[in-house]
Structures are given as structure tokens and as C-alpha cells.
């Protein structure tokens, strides 16, 4: 499972011209799921993200977590995070999990994140054509892959 974590001042997602979810200061989390991903990947990633200290403290040092700042989170599914660009100019998405596996894992990710975060999060809609708007703060963007834990 791979995520792109963006520290934002605000973010929102629109589907069919209507805002589905919006947040203020916190994280926009783009989630890419592979067929091999498990509940263990989900739990590890959620814990890692929630405790990631990339918000500024009183000395403007990145030392505070999402919980420390009472921030918000917006979680969006994005299969293109597993694009392979080795051959040619058209990406292959063969490593991305098919919807029958990815949808339950995406929903489990949201539930686990809310459980660990102890707060409801905003979401997109799996498979929908979404328009994501964000104001990246910093900018701070971090890529985390659950297969690279060691």
C-alpha cells in the first residue's frame, strides 16, 4: 500500500460538481492499493501517518503530529500511485488491486484511520471522477510505502 501524504491548509474533493468532503488544516492522503496489501499494512500506515511529526511547533520546527494540532484528514483512493512507467509512454496499472479487492481495503483503511485517530475523516468515492483541490502547506509532501518498512 502506498500513500502520498500532503500537509495542507485546506483541501476538498468534488464529485459531479458537488463538494463531497472538505477539511481545514491537516492531511490530504492519497491511497494506492496493491493486491498483496493486508490489514497489517493498513494498521501500520495509519499509525505512521497519524504520528508523523511534520507540523510546525512554536519554534517553527516540524515536531507536531496530526493529533497534536487537532488537524483533519481527507482520504482519497488513487490507483495511479502504482503506475509502472518502465516501458513506453503509456503507464501500466497492472500492480494496482482490482476493485473487488481494493474497495474493501480502501474502506478498511478509512475505518482503521478513524479508529486510531479517534475522529471522523473526509473521503472521496472509490472509482469516481473526482476533482481534488488543495492548498499544500510548505509545501510538504511525503510518500510512504508499507512494503518499505525496514
Coordinates of C-alpha atoms in Angstrom, one line a residue, residues 3-149:
X3 CA 0.3 6.8 0.2
X4 CA 1.1 10.3 -0.8
X5 CA 0.8 12.4 2.3
X6 CA 0.3 16.2 1.8
X7 CA 0.3 18.7 4.6
X8 CA -2.5 21.1 3.7
X9 CA -4.0 24.4 4.9
X10 CA -7.3 23.2 3.3
X11 CA -8.4 20.5 0.9
X12 CA -11.7 19.4 -0.7
X13 CA -13.0 16.8 -3.2
X14 CA -15.8 17.4 -5.7
X15 CA -17.8 14.7 -7.4
X16 CA -20.3 15.6 -10.2
X17 CA -19.9 19.3 -9.4
X18 CA -20.7 18.9 -5.6
X19 CA -18.3 19.1 -2.7
X20 CA -18.3 15.6 -1.1
X21 CA -15.8 16.4 1.7
X22 CA -13.6 19.3 2.8
X23 CA -11.1 19.9 5.5
X24 CA -9.1 22.7 7.0
X25 CA -5.5 22.2 8.3
X26 CA -4.4 18.6 8.2
X27 CA -3.5 15.9 5.7
X28 CA -4.7 15.0 2.3
X29 CA -4.0 11.3 2.0
X30 CA -3.9 9.7 -1.5
X31 CA -4.1 5.9 -1.1
X32 CA -2.9 3.4 -3.7
X33 CA -3.7 -0.3 -3.1
X34 CA -2.0 -3.4 -4.4
X35 CA -3.3 -7.0 -4.5
X36 CA -0.8 -8.1 -1.8
X37 CA -1.9 -5.5 0.8
X38 CA -3.3 -6.6 4.1
X39 CA -4.9 -5.4 7.3
X40 CA -1.4 -5.3 8.7
X41 CA -0.3 -2.8 6.0
X42 CA -3.4 -0.7 6.8
X43 CA -2.7 -0.6 10.6
X44 CA 1.0 0.2 10.1
X45 CA 0.3 3.0 7.6
X46 CA -2.5 4.6 9.7
X47 CA -0.2 4.6 12.8
X48 CA 2.7 6.0 10.8
X49 CA 0.6 8.8 9.2
X50 CA -1.2 9.9 12.4
X51 CA 2.1 10.1 14.3
X52 CA 4.1 11.7 11.5
X53 CA 5.6 14.9 13.0
X54 CA 5.5 17.3 10.1
X55 CA 3.6 20.3 11.6
X56 CA 5.4 23.2 13.0
X57 CA 5.8 23.9 16.7
X58 CA 6.2 27.2 18.5
X59 CA 9.8 27.4 17.2
X60 CA 8.6 26.6 13.6
X61 CA 10.3 23.2 13.7
X62 CA 8.5 20.2 12.2
X63 CA 7.8 18.4 15.5
X64 CA 4.0 18.1 15.9
X65 CA 1.7 15.3 14.7
X66 CA -1.8 15.5 13.2
X67 CA -3.2 14.6 16.7
X68 CA -1.0 17.3 18.3
X69 CA -2.6 20.0 16.2
X70 CA -6.1 18.6 16.3
X71 CA -6.0 18.5 12.5
X72 CA -8.2 16.9 9.9
X73 CA -7.8 14.3 7.2
X74 CA -9.1 13.7 3.7
X75 CA -8.6 10.2 2.3
X76 CA -8.8 9.7 -1.4
X77 CA -8.3 6.4 -3.3
X78 CA -5.8 6.7 -6.2
X79 CA -4.8 3.6 -8.1
X80 CA -2.4 5.6 -10.3
X81 CA 0.1 5.6 -7.4
X82 CA 1.0 2.1 -8.6
X83 CA 1.7 3.1 -12.2
X84 CA 4.6 1.4 -13.9
X85 CA 6.4 3.6 -16.4
X86 CA 9.2 1.3 -17.4
X87 CA 8.1 0.6 -20.9
X88 CA 6.9 3.2 -23.4
X89 CA 4.9 6.3 -22.6
X90 CA 1.6 4.8 -21.5
X91 CA 1.6 3.8 -17.8
X92 CA 0.6 0.3 -16.8
X93 CA -1.6 -0.1 -13.8
X94 CA -1.1 -3.9 -13.5
X95 CA 0.2 -3.6 -9.9
X96 CA -2.9 -1.8 -8.7
X97 CA -5.5 -4.0 -7.0
X98 CA -8.7 -4.7 -8.9
X99 CA -11.9 -3.0 -7.4
X100 CA -13.3 -6.2 -5.9
X101 CA -10.2 -6.3 -3.6
X102 CA -9.3 -2.6 -3.5
X103 CA -12.7 -1.3 -2.4
X104 CA -12.9 -3.3 0.8
X105 CA -9.2 -2.4 1.6
X106 CA -9.9 1.3 1.0
X107 CA -12.9 1.2 3.3
X108 CA -10.9 -0.7 5.9
X109 CA -8.2 1.9 5.7
X110 CA -10.8 4.7 6.4
X111 CA -12.2 2.7 9.3
X112 CA -8.8 2.0 10.8
X113 CA -7.7 5.6 10.4
X114 CA -10.8 6.9 12.2
X115 CA -10.3 4.3 14.9
X116 CA -6.7 5.2 15.6
X117 CA -7.3 9.0 15.0
X118 CA -10.4 8.9 17.2
X119 CA -12.0 11.4 14.7
X120 CA -14.1 11.2 11.6
X121 CA -12.3 11.9 8.3
X122 CA -13.4 13.2 4.9
X123 CA -13.3 10.8 1.9
X124 CA -13.7 10.6 -1.8
X125 CA -15.6 7.9 -3.6
X126 CA -13.7 4.9 -5.0
X127 CA -13.8 4.9 -8.8
X128 CA -15.5 8.2 -9.1
X129 CA -14.1 11.0 -11.3
X130 CA -13.0 13.4 -8.5
X131 CA -11.7 16.9 -8.6
X132 CA -9.4 17.4 -5.7
X133 CA -8.5 20.9 -4.6
X134 CA -5.7 21.6 -2.1
X135 CA -3.6 24.3 -0.6
X136 CA -0.3 22.5 0.1
X137 CA 1.3 23.9 3.2
X138 CA 5.1 24.2 3.0
X139 CA 4.9 22.5 0.5
X140 CA 5.3 19.3 2.5
X141 CA 4.6 16.1 0.5
X142 CA 5.8 12.6 1.7
X143 CA 5.5 9.2 0.0
X144 CA 5.1 6.2 2.3
X145 CA 5.0 2.6 1.1
X146 CA 4.0 -0.1 3.6
X147 CA 6.3 -2.6 1.7
X148 CA 9.4 -0.4 2.7
X149 CA 9.1 -0.6 6.5

